[in-house]
GROMACS .gro file of C-alpha atoms in nm:
model
  197
    1UNK     CA    1  14.146   6.140  10.674
    2UNK     CA    2  13.846   6.087  10.871
    3UNK     CA    3  13.497   6.153  10.746
    4UNK     CA    4  13.345   6.400  10.994
    5UNK     CA    5  13.029   6.474  10.825
    6UNK     CA    6  12.948   6.123  10.692
    7UNK     CA    7  13.087   5.887  10.950
    8UNK     CA    8  13.417   5.780  11.098
    9UNK     CA    9  13.724   5.643  10.920
   10UNK     CA   10  13.586   5.364  10.687
   11UNK     CA   11  13.244   5.332  10.851
   12UNK     CA   12  12.949   5.543  10.708
   13UNK     CA   13  12.718   5.705  10.939
   14UNK     CA   14  12.368   5.512  10.962
   15UNK     CA   15  12.186   5.823  10.850
   16UNK     CA   16  12.367   5.811  10.512
   17UNK     CA   17  12.186   5.473  10.428
   18UNK     CA   18  12.291   5.144  10.302
   19UNK     CA   19  12.276   5.226   9.935
   20UNK     CA   20  12.560   5.467   9.954
   21UNK     CA   21  12.883   5.434   9.776
   22UNK     CA   22  13.136   5.511  10.042
   23UNK     CA   23  13.457   5.657   9.909
   24UNK     CA   24  13.680   5.773  10.193
   25UNK     CA   25  13.979   5.985  10.077
   26UNK     CA   26  14.325   5.822  10.122
   27UNK     CA   27  14.535   6.139  10.168
   28UNK     CA   28  14.397   6.499  10.216
   29UNK     CA   29  14.607   6.621   9.941
   30UNK     CA   30  14.398   6.391   9.701
   31UNK     CA   31  14.051   6.509   9.814
   32UNK     CA   32  13.997   6.707   9.486
   33UNK     CA   33  14.078   6.396   9.293
   34UNK     CA   34  13.835   6.179   9.490
   35UNK     CA   35  13.556   6.455   9.456
   36UNK     CA   36  13.593   6.443   9.060
   37UNK     CA   37  13.611   6.069   9.069
   38UNK     CA   38  13.296   6.048   9.268
   39UNK     CA   39  13.096   6.261   9.029
   40UNK     CA   40  13.255   6.114   8.701
   41UNK     CA   41  13.243   5.744   8.799
   42UNK     CA   42  12.968   5.680   9.042
   43UNK     CA   43  12.674   5.874   8.908
   44UNK     CA   44  12.567   6.010   9.244
   45UNK     CA   45  12.265   6.221   9.343
   46UNK     CA   46  12.459   6.376   9.630
   47UNK     CA   47  12.829   6.430   9.714
   48UNK     CA   48  12.927   6.507  10.075
   49UNK     CA   49  13.262   6.666  10.129
   50UNK     CA   50  13.417   6.743  10.454
   51UNK     CA   51  13.643   7.077  10.471
   52UNK     CA   52  13.683   7.231  10.108
   53UNK     CA   53  13.979   7.452  10.167
   54UNK     CA   54  14.202   7.458   9.836
   55UNK     CA   55  14.149   7.618   9.491
   56UNK     CA   56  14.160   7.270   9.347
   57UNK     CA   57  13.887   7.141   9.586
   58UNK     CA   58  13.665   7.441   9.491
   59UNK     CA   59  13.732   7.371   9.114
   60UNK     CA   60  13.613   7.001   9.200
   61UNK     CA   61  13.316   7.144   9.377
   62UNK     CA   62  13.223   7.365   9.064
   63UNK     CA   63  13.257   7.044   8.852
   64UNK     CA   64  13.010   6.866   9.088
   65UNK     CA   65  12.761   7.151   9.074
   66UNK     CA   66  12.779   7.200   8.685
   67UNK     CA   67  12.670   6.825   8.655
   68UNK     CA   68  12.352   6.884   8.860
   69UNK     CA   69  12.471   6.689   9.162
   70UNK     CA   70  12.375   6.812   9.499
   71UNK     CA   71  12.685   6.916   9.696
   72UNK     CA   72  12.680   6.897  10.080
   73UNK     CA   73  13.004   7.039  10.216
   74UNK     CA   74  13.179   7.206  10.522
   75UNK     CA   75  13.388   7.498  10.453
   76UNK     CA   76  13.569   7.633  10.768
   77UNK     CA   77  13.588   8.010  10.826
   78UNK     CA   78  13.454   8.274  11.082
   79UNK     CA   79  13.174   8.369  10.860
   80UNK     CA   80  13.008   8.326  10.507
   81UNK     CA   81  13.153   8.676  10.424
   82UNK     CA   82  13.524   8.560  10.511
   83UNK     CA   83  13.472   8.285  10.217
   84UNK     CA   84  13.337   8.575   9.976
   85UNK     CA   85  13.661   8.761  10.036
   86UNK     CA   86  13.893   8.457  10.019
   87UNK     CA   87  14.100   8.439   9.713
   88UNK     CA   88  14.072   8.057   9.669
   89UNK     CA   89  13.734   7.976   9.824
   90UNK     CA   90  13.517   8.289   9.703
   91UNK     CA   91  13.416   8.094   9.378
   92UNK     CA   92  13.205   7.861   9.620
   93UNK     CA   93  12.961   8.148   9.684
   94UNK     CA   94  12.987   8.297   9.323
   95UNK     CA   95  13.320   8.474   9.334
   96UNK     CA   96  13.355   8.858   9.333
   97UNK     CA   97  13.480   9.130   9.073
   98UNK     CA   98  13.519   9.474   9.056
   99UNK     CA   99  13.292   9.674   8.837
  100UNK     CA  100  13.277  10.029   8.722
  101UNK     CA  101  12.913  10.155   8.702
  102UNK     CA  102  12.789  10.407   8.459
  103UNK     CA  103  12.656  10.749   8.572
  104UNK     CA  104  12.282  10.639   8.543
  105UNK     CA  105  12.366  10.325   8.757
  106UNK     CA  106  12.527  10.524   9.030
  107UNK     CA  107  12.226  10.781   9.028
  108UNK     CA  108  11.983  10.484   9.052
  109UNK     CA  109  12.189  10.330   9.339
  110UNK     CA  110  12.185  10.677   9.525
  111UNK     CA  111  11.812  10.720   9.454
  112UNK     CA  112  11.728  10.380   9.646
  113UNK     CA  113  11.954  10.475   9.948
  114UNK     CA  114  12.283  10.310   9.820
  115UNK     CA  115  12.630  10.471   9.797
  116UNK     CA  116  12.768  10.700   9.540
  117UNK     CA  117  13.089  10.506   9.433
  118UNK     CA  118  13.151  10.417   9.066
  119UNK     CA  119  13.377  10.125   9.159
  120UNK     CA  120  13.181   9.852   9.328
  121UNK     CA  121  13.218   9.474   9.401
  122UNK     CA  122  12.988   9.228   9.235
  123UNK     CA  123  12.912   8.872   9.230
  124UNK     CA  124  13.045   8.696   8.919
  125UNK     CA  125  12.826   8.373   8.893
  126UNK     CA  126  12.577   8.166   9.076
  127UNK     CA  127  12.683   8.035   9.411
  128UNK     CA  128  12.746   7.649   9.421
  129UNK     CA  129  12.536   7.621   9.716
  130UNK     CA  130  12.147   7.659   9.768
  131UNK     CA  131  12.185   7.729  10.136
  132UNK     CA  132  12.454   7.834  10.350
  133UNK     CA  133  12.457   7.761  10.742
  134UNK     CA  134  12.694   7.960  10.953
  135UNK     CA  135  12.760   7.768  11.283
  136UNK     CA  136  12.848   8.029  11.548
  137UNK     CA  137  12.830   7.792  11.847
  138UNK     CA  138  12.697   7.443  11.912
  139UNK     CA  139  12.364   7.602  11.996
  140UNK     CA  140  12.344   7.897  11.750
  141UNK     CA  141  12.339   7.877  11.387
  142UNK     CA  142  12.241   8.136  11.113
  143UNK     CA  143  12.070   7.994  10.803
  144UNK     CA  144  12.094   8.186  10.467
  145UNK     CA  145  11.834   8.020  10.254
  146UNK     CA  146  11.942   8.217   9.936
  147UNK     CA  147  12.326   8.262   9.940
  148UNK     CA  148  12.295   8.469   9.617
  149UNK     CA  149  12.080   8.717   9.776
  150UNK     CA  150  12.284   8.717  10.085
  151UNK     CA  151  12.630   8.781   9.888
  152UNK     CA  152  12.469   9.048   9.673
  153UNK     CA  153  12.327   9.214   9.995
  154UNK     CA  154  12.650   9.222  10.157
  155UNK     CA  155  12.835   9.353   9.843
  156UNK     CA  156  12.583   9.636   9.824
  157UNK     CA  157  12.589   9.672  10.198
  158UNK     CA  158  12.214   9.623  10.250
  159UNK     CA  159  12.052   9.425  10.505
  160UNK     CA  160  11.908   9.078  10.427
  161UNK     CA  161  11.676   8.838  10.598
  162UNK     CA  162  11.830   8.524  10.754
  163UNK     CA  163  11.703   8.264  11.011
  164UNK     CA  164  11.870   8.209  11.343
  165UNK     CA  165  11.837   7.859  11.493
  166UNK     CA  166  11.871   7.802  11.864
  167UNK     CA  167  11.762   7.484  12.034
  168UNK     CA  168  11.391   7.448  12.015
  169UNK     CA  169  11.366   7.780  11.804
  170UNK     CA  170  11.401   7.903  11.444
  171UNK     CA  171  11.336   8.268  11.419
  172UNK     CA  172  11.369   8.530  11.130
  173UNK     CA  173  11.636   8.803  11.179
  174UNK     CA  174  11.784   9.084  10.978
  175UNK     CA  175  12.153   9.033  10.874
  176UNK     CA  176  12.332   9.373  10.847
  177UNK     CA  177  12.674   9.386  10.664
  178UNK     CA  178  12.966   9.489  10.836
  179UNK     CA  179  13.348   9.436  10.772
  180UNK     CA  180  13.377   9.099  10.924
  181UNK     CA  181  13.052   8.948  10.797
  182UNK     CA  182  12.687   9.001  10.910
  183UNK     CA  183  12.565   9.153  11.241
  184UNK     CA  184  12.218   8.998  11.321
  185UNK     CA  185  11.917   9.190  11.471
  186UNK     CA  186  11.756   9.122  11.702
  187UNK     CA  187  12.069   9.023  11.887
  188UNK     CA  188  12.069   8.673  12.025
  189UNK     CA  189  11.965   8.631  12.384
  190UNK     CA  190  12.264   8.576  12.608
  191UNK     CA  191  12.154   8.228  12.698
  192UNK     CA  192  12.233   8.135  12.333
  193UNK     CA  193  12.565   8.299  12.344
  194UNK     CA  194  12.705   8.069  12.601
  195UNK     CA  195  12.898   7.846  12.366
  196UNK     CA  196  13.060   8.117  12.153
  197UNK     CA  197  13.440   8.101  12.173
   0.00000   0.00000   0.00000
């Protein structure tokens, strides 16, 4: 497996630095083992992982986070919300569970503009990441500086602030939950949408 986020093949990227312990994975099926080995044997400050996709890799990511090691990783998907709703990968963003609210909790939600449903989805635990970046195209990224807040807002179907990054511009936007993820306002200028596939 090549290392797309840290270099190529067995050669680390110069930005990683010369003091890095470089541990390329021999076979993609073993990535979760290498993740654990790196944190258990090498005492790193940061672990970089390309394409977390399986339940065992998510479990290894939890082990890394529980040991206080910074985790930088790619996780492929259409949106952050796709991961929230994915059985294997939702644990990366705190996992979700169905909860039954008391009558008083429902009334409080309704008073603050929320729904009247007694059965709601809630986040189970802290997300493993301190920041999530959705890459919509080469020239348009959405930055969620507080994944916990973003996941909770999505589950409550409430808007939340995010940042939109386009070449030369970082602007605050409002992320509105919908079925496929977030809809961002104001909408991106059409020039920034050129690379969206």
